[in-house]
Coordinates of C-alpha atoms and ligand atoms in Angstrom, one line a residue:
M1 CA -12.8 13.7 -23.6
E2 CA -13.3 15.0 -20.2
L3 CA -10.7 13.7 -17.5
K4 CA -13.4 12.1 -15.5
Q5 CA -14.7 10.2 -18.4
Q6 CA -11.3 9.1 -19.4
A7 CA -10.9 7.7 -15.9
I8 CA -14.1 5.7 -16.1
E9 CA -13.0 4.3 -19.4
I10 CA -9.6 3.2 -17.9
L11 CA -11.4 1.4 -15.1
R12 CA -13.8 -0.2 -17.5
H13 CA -11.1 -1.2 -19.9
N14 CA -8.9 -2.7 -17.1
D15 CA -11.9 -4.8 -15.8
R16 CA -11.3 -8.4 -16.2
G17 CA -14.7 -9.5 -14.9
G18 CA -14.8 -9.3 -11.3
Y19 CA -11.4 -7.8 -10.7
T20 CA -9.4 -4.9 -12.2
V21 CA -5.9 -5.3 -13.3
P22 CA -3.6 -2.4 -12.3
T23 CA -2.9 -1.6 -16.0
A24 CA -3.8 -3.2 -19.2
S25 CA -0.3 -3.3 -20.8
G26 CA 0.8 -6.6 -19.4
L27 CA 3.0 -5.2 -16.6
Y28 CA 0.7 -6.4 -13.8
P29 CA -1.7 -9.1 -15.4
A30 CA -3.5 -10.1 -12.0
Q31 CA -5.5 -8.7 -9.2
W32 CA -3.2 -6.8 -6.6
N33 CA -4.5 -6.6 -3.1
W34 CA -4.3 -2.8 -2.3
D35 CA -4.7 -1.8 -5.9
S36 CA -8.2 -3.5 -5.8
C37 CA -9.2 -1.9 -2.5
L38 CA -8.2 1.6 -3.7
V39 CA -9.7 1.0 -7.2
A40 CA -13.0 0.3 -5.5
L41 CA -13.1 3.8 -4.2
G42 CA -13.1 5.1 -7.8
L43 CA -15.5 2.5 -9.0
A44 CA -17.9 3.6 -6.1
Q45 CA -18.1 6.9 -7.9
F46 CA -20.0 5.6 -10.9
D47 CA -21.0 1.9 -10.1
E48 CA -21.3 0.9 -6.4
P49 CA -22.2 -2.7 -7.1
R50 CA -19.1 -3.2 -9.0
A51 CA -17.0 -1.6 -6.3
V52 CA -18.3 -4.2 -3.8
V53 CA -17.6 -7.0 -6.3
E54 CA -13.9 -5.9 -6.5
I55 CA -13.4 -6.6 -2.7
E56 CA -15.6 -9.6 -2.7
T57 CA -13.3 -11.1 -5.4
L58 CA -10.3 -10.4 -3.4
F59 CA -11.6 -11.9 -0.3
R60 CA -12.5 -15.1 -2.1
G61 CA -8.8 -15.4 -2.4
Q62 CA -8.3 -15.3 1.4
W63 CA -6.3 -18.2 2.7
P64 CA -7.5 -20.6 5.4
D65 CA -5.1 -19.0 7.9
G66 CA -6.7 -15.4 7.2
M67 CA -3.9 -13.8 5.1
V68 CA -5.3 -12.0 2.0
P69 CA -2.5 -12.4 -0.5
H70 CA -0.9 -9.6 -2.3
I71 CA -1.5 -10.9 -5.7
L72 CA -4.3 -13.2 -7.1
F73 CA -3.7 -14.7 -10.4
H74 CA -7.0 -15.3 -12.1
G75 CA -5.9 -15.5 -15.8
D76 CA -2.9 -15.7 -18.2
D77 CA 0.1 -14.5 -16.0
S78 CA 2.7 -15.3 -18.5
S79 CA 3.9 -11.6 -19.0
Y80 CA 4.7 -11.5 -15.2
F81 CA 7.6 -12.6 -13.2
P82 CA 7.3 -14.1 -10.5
N83 CA 3.9 -15.6 -11.6
A84 CA 1.9 -18.3 -10.1
A85 CA 4.1 -21.1 -11.3
V86 CA 7.0 -19.5 -9.4
W87 CA 5.1 -18.7 -6.2
Q88 CA 3.4 -22.2 -5.9
A89 CA 1.5 -20.7 -3.0
G90 CA -1.8 -21.1 -1.3
P91 CA -4.6 -23.7 -1.5
T92 CA -5.2 -23.2 -5.2
G93 CA -1.6 -22.4 -6.3
R94 CA -3.1 -19.2 -7.9
S95 CA -1.7 -16.5 -5.5
S96 CA 1.4 -15.0 -4.1
G97 CA 2.4 -16.0 -0.6
I98 CA 2.8 -12.7 1.1
T99 CA 0.4 -9.9 1.7
Q100 CA 0.0 -6.0 1.3
P101 CA -1.1 -3.1 3.4
L102 CA -4.3 -3.8 5.0
V103 CA -6.5 -1.0 3.6
A104 CA -9.6 -3.1 3.0
A105 CA -11.4 -2.2 6.2
T106 CA -11.0 1.5 5.5
V107 CA -12.4 1.1 2.0
V108 CA -15.3 -1.1 3.2
R109 CA -16.2 1.4 5.8
H110 CA -16.2 4.1 3.2
L111 CA -18.5 2.1 0.9
F112 CA -20.8 1.1 3.7
E113 CA -21.2 4.7 4.9
R114 CA -21.7 6.2 1.6
S115 CA -24.4 3.7 0.4
S116 CA -28.0 3.7 1.3
D117 CA -28.8 0.7 -0.8
P118 CA -29.8 -2.3 1.7
M119 CA -28.4 -4.8 -0.8
I120 CA -25.0 -3.1 -1.0
R121 CA -24.9 -2.7 2.8
A122 CA -25.8 -6.4 3.3
R123 CA -23.0 -7.4 1.0
L124 CA -20.5 -5.2 2.7
T125 CA -21.7 -6.7 6.2
A126 CA -20.8 -10.2 5.0
L127 CA -17.3 -9.0 4.3
V128 CA -16.7 -7.7 7.9
A129 CA -16.2 -11.3 9.4
K130 CA -13.5 -11.9 6.7
L131 CA -11.9 -8.5 7.5
L132 CA -11.7 -9.4 11.2
V133 CA -10.0 -12.7 10.4
S134 CA -7.4 -10.9 8.2
H135 CA -6.6 -8.4 11.1
R136 CA -6.4 -11.5 13.5
W137 CA -4.0 -13.2 11.1
C138 CA -1.8 -10.1 10.8
Y139 CA -1.2 -9.7 14.6
A140 CA -0.7 -13.5 15.2
A141 CA 1.6 -14.1 12.2
R142 CA 3.5 -10.8 12.2
D143 CA 3.7 -9.8 15.8
P144 CA 3.8 -13.1 17.6
Y145 CA 5.3 -11.6 20.7
G146 CA 2.7 -8.9 21.2
T147 CA 4.7 -5.8 20.7
G148 CA 1.8 -3.8 19.0
L149 CA 3.9 -3.4 15.8
V150 CA 3.5 -6.1 13.0
S151 CA 6.5 -6.8 10.8
I152 CA 6.6 -7.2 7.0
I153 CA 8.8 -10.0 5.7
H154 CA 9.3 -8.8 2.2
P155 CA 9.7 -5.2 0.8
W156 CA 6.7 -6.0 -1.5
E157 CA 4.5 -6.3 1.5
S158 CA 4.8 -2.6 2.1
G159 CA 3.5 -1.8 -1.2
M160 CA 6.5 0.6 -1.6
D161 CA 8.8 -2.0 -3.1
N162 CA 12.1 -0.3 -3.4
S163 CA 11.9 2.5 -0.9
P164 CA 15.4 3.6 0.4
V165 CA 13.8 2.6 3.9
W166 CA 14.5 -1.1 3.1
D167 CA 18.1 -0.7 1.7
D168 CA 19.9 -1.8 4.9
A169 CA 17.6 -4.6 5.9
L170 CA 17.5 -5.8 2.3
A171 CA 21.4 -5.6 1.8
A172 CA 21.5 -8.2 4.7
V173 CA 19.5 -10.7 2.5
E174 CA 21.7 -12.8 0.2
P175 CA 21.2 -12.0 -3.3
G176 CA 20.8 -15.5 -4.6
P177 CA 21.3 -16.2 -8.3
S178 CA 20.6 -13.4 -10.8
V179 CA 17.1 -13.4 -12.2
A180 CA 17.9 -10.5 -14.8
H181 CA 17.1 -12.8 -17.7
L182 CA 13.6 -13.7 -16.1
R183 CA 12.3 -10.2 -15.3
K184 CA 9.6 -8.9 -17.6
D185 CA 8.7 -5.6 -15.8
T186 CA 11.6 -3.7 -17.7
G187 CA 10.0 -4.7 -21.1
F188 CA 7.0 -2.6 -19.9
A189 CA 8.6 0.3 -18.2
A190 CA 11.9 2.1 -18.4
N191 CA 14.8 0.4 -16.6
E192 CA 15.6 3.6 -14.7
H193 CA 12.1 4.0 -13.4
R194 CA 12.1 0.4 -11.9
P195 CA 14.0 -1.4 -9.1
T196 CA 17.6 -2.5 -9.8
G197 CA 19.0 -5.9 -10.6
P198 CA 20.6 -6.5 -7.1
E199 CA 17.2 -5.5 -5.5
Y200 CA 15.2 -8.0 -7.7
N201 CA 17.7 -10.8 -7.0
R202 CA 17.0 -10.5 -3.3
Y203 CA 13.2 -10.1 -3.8
I204 CA 13.2 -13.4 -5.6
N205 CA 15.5 -15.1 -3.2
L206 CA 13.1 -14.3 -0.4
V207 CA 10.3 -15.8 -2.3
I208 CA 12.3 -19.0 -2.8
K209 CA 13.0 -19.1 0.9
F210 CA 9.3 -18.7 1.9
R211 CA 8.3 -21.4 -0.6
D212 CA 10.9 -23.8 0.7
N213 CA 9.1 -23.3 4.1
G214 CA 5.6 -24.0 2.7
Y215 CA 4.5 -20.3 3.3
R216 CA 3.7 -21.5 7.0
A217 CA 2.7 -18.5 8.9
D218 CA 4.1 -19.8 12.1
R219 CA 7.5 -20.3 10.4
L220 CA 8.1 -17.2 8.1
Y221 CA 8.2 -14.6 10.9
E222 CA 11.2 -16.5 12.4
I223 CA 13.0 -17.6 9.3
S224 CA 12.8 -14.5 7.1
P225 CA 16.1 -12.8 6.6
F226 CA 14.1 -9.6 6.1
R227 CA 11.8 -8.4 8.9
V228 CA 10.8 -4.9 9.4
A229 CA 8.1 -3.2 11.5
D230 CA 7.4 -0.6 9.0
I231 CA 5.7 2.7 10.2
G232 CA 3.6 3.1 7.2
F233 CA 2.4 -0.4 7.1
N234 CA 1.5 -0.2 10.8
A235 CA -0.3 3.3 10.4
I236 CA -2.4 1.9 7.7
L237 CA -3.3 -1.1 9.8
Q238 CA -4.0 1.1 12.8
R239 CA -6.4 3.2 10.6
A240 CA -8.0 0.0 9.2
N241 CA -8.5 -1.2 12.9
Q242 CA -10.4 1.9 13.7
D243 CA -12.6 1.4 10.6
L244 CA -13.1 -2.2 11.4
H245 CA -13.9 -1.4 14.8
S246 CA -16.7 1.1 13.6
L247 CA -18.1 -1.5 11.2
L248 CA -18.3 -4.1 13.9
A249 CA -20.1 -1.7 16.1
A250 CA -22.5 -0.7 13.3
I251 CA -23.5 -4.4 12.6
G252 CA -23.9 -5.1 16.4
D253 CA -20.9 -7.4 16.8
A254 CA -19.8 -6.4 20.3
A255 CA -17.3 -9.1 20.9
G256 CA -15.5 -8.4 17.7
A257 CA -15.5 -4.7 18.3
E258 CA -13.9 -5.3 21.8
E259 CA -11.3 -7.7 20.2
V260 CA -10.3 -5.0 17.6
A261 CA -10.3 -2.3 20.3
A262 CA -7.5 -4.3 22.0
M263 CA -5.5 -4.4 18.8
E264 CA -5.9 -0.6 18.5
E265 CA -4.8 0.1 21.9
R266 CA -1.6 -1.8 21.5
T267 CA -0.8 -0.4 18.2
S268 CA -1.6 3.2 19.3
D269 CA 1.1 3.0 22.0
A270 CA 3.6 1.3 19.8
I271 CA 3.3 3.9 17.0
A272 CA 3.6 6.7 19.5
R273 CA 7.0 5.0 20.5
C274 CA 8.2 5.3 16.8
W275 CA 8.6 9.0 17.3
H276 CA 12.1 9.9 16.8
E277 CA 12.7 13.1 19.0
E278 CA 16.0 14.2 17.7
D279 CA 15.1 13.9 14.0
G280 CA 11.4 15.0 14.5
F281 CA 10.0 12.0 12.4
F282 CA 8.4 8.6 12.8
Y283 CA 10.6 5.6 11.9
G284 CA 10.1 1.9 11.9
V285 CA 12.4 -0.8 13.2
D286 CA 14.4 -3.7 11.8
T287 CA 13.1 -6.3 14.0
R288 CA 15.7 -8.8 13.1
N289 CA 18.5 -6.6 14.9
G290 CA 16.4 -3.9 16.8
A291 CA 17.9 -1.1 14.8
V292 CA 15.7 1.9 14.2
I293 CA 15.5 2.7 10.5
R294 CA 16.4 6.5 10.3
K295 CA 15.4 6.9 6.6
P296 CA 12.6 9.5 6.1
G297 CA 10.2 7.8 3.7
I298 CA 6.7 8.6 3.2
G299 CA 5.6 6.0 5.5
G300 CA 6.7 8.2 8.4
L301 CA 3.9 10.7 7.5
L302 CA 1.2 8.1 7.6
P303 CA 0.6 8.3 11.4
L304 CA -1.5 11.2 10.2
L305 CA -3.9 8.7 8.6
A306 CA -4.2 6.6 12.0
D307 CA -4.2 9.3 14.5
P308 CA -6.4 12.5 14.4
E309 CA -4.3 14.0 17.3
V310 CA -0.8 13.3 15.9
T311 CA -0.2 17.0 14.8
A312 CA -1.2 18.3 18.1
R313 CA 1.3 16.0 19.9
Q314 CA 4.0 16.2 17.3
P315 CA 3.6 19.4 15.4
R316 CA 7.2 19.0 14.0
L317 CA 5.7 16.4 11.7
L318 CA 3.9 19.0 9.7
Q319 CA 7.2 21.1 9.4
R320 CA 8.7 18.1 7.7
L321 CA 5.9 17.7 5.3
D322 CA 6.1 21.5 4.7
S323 CA 10.0 21.2 4.0
W324 CA 9.4 18.5 1.6
L325 CA 6.7 20.5 -0.2
T326 CA 8.9 23.5 -0.6
R327 CA 11.5 21.3 -2.6
V328 CA 9.2 20.0 -5.2
T329 CA 6.7 21.3 -7.7
Y330 CA 4.2 18.6 -7.0
G331 CA 3.7 17.0 -3.7
V332 CA 4.0 14.6 -2.1
P333 CA 7.5 12.9 -2.9
S334 CA 7.6 9.4 -1.6
F335 CA 11.0 10.0 0.0
D336 CA 12.5 13.0 1.6
P337 CA 13.8 15.2 -1.3
G338 CA 16.7 16.6 0.7
R339 CA 18.3 13.3 1.1
P340 CA 21.0 11.7 -1.3
E341 CA 18.9 8.6 -1.6
F342 CA 16.1 10.8 -3.2
E343 CA 15.5 9.8 -7.0
P344 CA 12.7 11.7 -8.5
Q345 CA 12.1 9.1 -11.1
R346 CA 12.7 5.7 -9.6
Y347 CA 9.5 4.2 -8.4
W348 CA 9.3 4.4 -4.5
R349 CA 12.5 6.5 -4.0
G350 CA 11.1 9.8 -4.7
P351 CA 8.2 9.8 -7.3
V352 CA 4.6 10.9 -6.2
W353 CA 1.9 8.2 -5.9
L354 CA -1.6 9.4 -5.8
I355 CA -2.8 6.6 -3.6
V356 CA -0.5 7.9 -0.8
N357 CA -1.6 11.4 -1.4
W358 CA -5.2 10.4 -0.8
M359 CA -4.1 8.8 2.6
L360 CA -2.4 12.1 3.5
I361 CA -5.3 14.2 2.5
D362 CA -7.6 12.2 4.7
G363 CA -5.3 12.3 7.7
L364 CA -4.7 16.0 7.3
R365 CA -8.2 16.6 7.3
R366 CA -9.0 14.6 10.4
N367 CA -6.0 16.4 11.9
G368 CA -7.6 19.8 11.4
R369 CA -5.4 21.0 8.6
P370 CA -7.9 21.1 5.5
D371 CA -5.5 23.8 4.0
L372 CA -2.7 21.5 3.8
A373 CA -5.0 18.6 2.4
E374 CA -6.2 21.0 -0.3
R375 CA -2.8 21.8 -1.4
I376 CA -2.1 18.0 -1.8
R377 CA -5.4 17.5 -3.6
R378 CA -4.8 20.3 -6.1
D379 CA -1.3 18.9 -6.8
S380 CA -2.8 15.4 -7.4
L381 CA -5.5 16.7 -9.7
A382 CA -2.9 18.8 -11.5
L383 CA -0.6 16.0 -12.1
V384 CA -3.4 14.1 -13.9
E385 CA -4.3 17.2 -16.0
R386 CA -0.6 17.5 -17.1
S387 CA 0.3 13.9 -17.4
R388 CA -2.8 11.8 -17.5
F389 CA -3.1 8.5 -15.6
A390 CA 0.5 7.4 -15.1
E391 CA 1.5 4.8 -12.6
Y392 CA 3.5 7.5 -10.7
F393 CA 4.8 11.0 -11.3
D394 CA 8.1 13.1 -11.0
P395 CA 7.6 15.4 -8.2
L396 CA 10.1 18.0 -9.8
N397 CA 8.4 18.4 -13.1
G398 CA 5.4 16.3 -13.0
A399 CA 6.4 14.0 -15.7
P400 CA 4.4 10.6 -16.2
L401 CA 6.5 7.7 -15.0
G402 CA 6.2 3.7 -15.1
G403 CA 3.0 2.2 -16.6
S404 CA 0.2 4.3 -18.2
K405 CA -3.6 4.2 -18.0
F406 CA -3.3 2.9 -14.4
S407 CA -6.3 2.0 -12.5
W408 CA -5.5 3.4 -9.2
T409 CA -4.4 6.7 -10.6
A410 CA -7.9 6.9 -12.4
A411 CA -9.7 5.7 -9.3
M412 CA -7.9 8.4 -7.2
Y413 CA -8.6 11.0 -9.6
L414 CA -12.4 10.2 -9.6
H415 CA -12.4 10.0 -5.8
L416 CA -10.5 13.2 -5.3
A417 CA -12.2 15.2 -8.0
A418 CA -15.6 14.4 -6.5
D419 CA -14.4 15.5 -3.0
Ligands
LIG501 C1 4.1 -2.4 -7.6 C2 3.9 -1.3 -6.4 C3 2.8 -1.9 -5.6 C4 1.5 -2.2 -6.4 C5 1.9 -3.0 -7.6 C6 0.6 -3.1 -8.7 O1 4.6 -3.5 -7.1 O2 5.0 -1.0 -5.8 O3 2.5 -1.0 -4.5 O4 0.5 -2.8 -5.7 O5 2.9 -2.5 -8.4 O6 0.2 -1.8 -9.0

C-alpha cells in the first residue's frame, strides 16, 4: 500500500471519535494537546471537517482559568501512568494539570487560510476567542513579573520530556518515592528508548506537589521546584502569537489584535536576549536561580520558527544547524550530536522527531533558506520510507524507535509529502 494511504489508515485507526490517540498500542490512551494540534495538519489533507473537530475537542477541555491541559482523558486510561485518578485535576477530574507547547493558534491559522468553506471558517473563527484566553493564561500564570519569557514548571510541558536541557533543573527536584513499579510505558516501548527511573520519580513528585496545591495557577509558579524559561517553548509561543494576531485581524477583533501585539513585542525582545554570543546559540534560563542553561537542545533552533529575520541577525545559528547535520545521516537530531549527553536512541536526548522537523522547515523557509528546508523535508520523508511511522527515529541509522503507527508521524508525513 502506498505510504500516503498507510498514513491515512493510521489516523483513521487511531481516531477515537472526536479525538486521535497518539498511538493505538495503549502507550498513550488519551488526547494529548500538541499531538492533537499537529495531527490536525495531517487530517486536513484528507478530511478538513475532522481536522477542525480535533481542535474543538481539545478546547472543550480548556480550564476556566484558560489553560489547555496537556492530556485530556476521555476513555479508559488504565494502561497509562499517571492517569486521571493520579492527577485528580481540573473541573471534571479528567485531565492533567499542566500544559504543553501552544501550537494551536499556528494550526488554526493554517486551517483557516487553506479552507474556502464558510462553515469551516466559521467554526475556526469560534475558536479564536478561546485561543486568546489560552495565551492570556500563559502570560499571567507563567510570566507573572512580565519578563516576556514564560516558564514551564514540568519537563512534560516542553513536550521534550527528557531533554538534557532539563538535567540540572530536574536534579534539584527531590526524587520522592520510586514509581518504577507503577510505570506502564516501559511495557510498550524499550527501556533504553524511554526516560530513566530517577527522571520518572521526579516527574511524579512534581505532579504530587501541584496536586497538593490544587493546581492553582497563582500558586504553582512560586512553589514549583522546577521552573525554566525554555527557549523552544517561548519560540513556539511567539510564533503562535503572530498567528493569533493575524487571525484576530482577519476576523475584525482589533482590541484582541492589539493585546496580542503587546505580547509579541515583549517576547520578541526577550527571545533576542537569549542569544549567547560566546556559544553562538539560543539558550533558556532556569528562572529559579537565574542560571543560563548552556545545553544545545533543538529548542535553541526554534527561534527560526518565530522570527523570519533571525538568520540575518544571527547567521551563526545556521552554522550550528549545519554542523549538527554533518554528524548524522538523518536530520534533525533533538540534541547536539557532538555533545556527551547525546544519545541517538533515547527519546528527546538525540532522536529525530518529525514534528520538530516540520517547525524547522517552516522557519527556514520564512528565513529565506528553502534549500536547507528541503534537505530536512527530504530526510523526514526518507525516514518514513525506511522505517514507517515510528514515534521517533535514530538520526545515525534511521532506525524506528519508541511506539509504532504514530499519529503525529503519519500526520507530518501527509503534510510534508503534500508540500
Ligand atoms: C511524550 C512526548 C510528548 C508527546 C506525548 C504523546 O510524552 O514527549 O511530546 O506529546 O508523548 O505523544
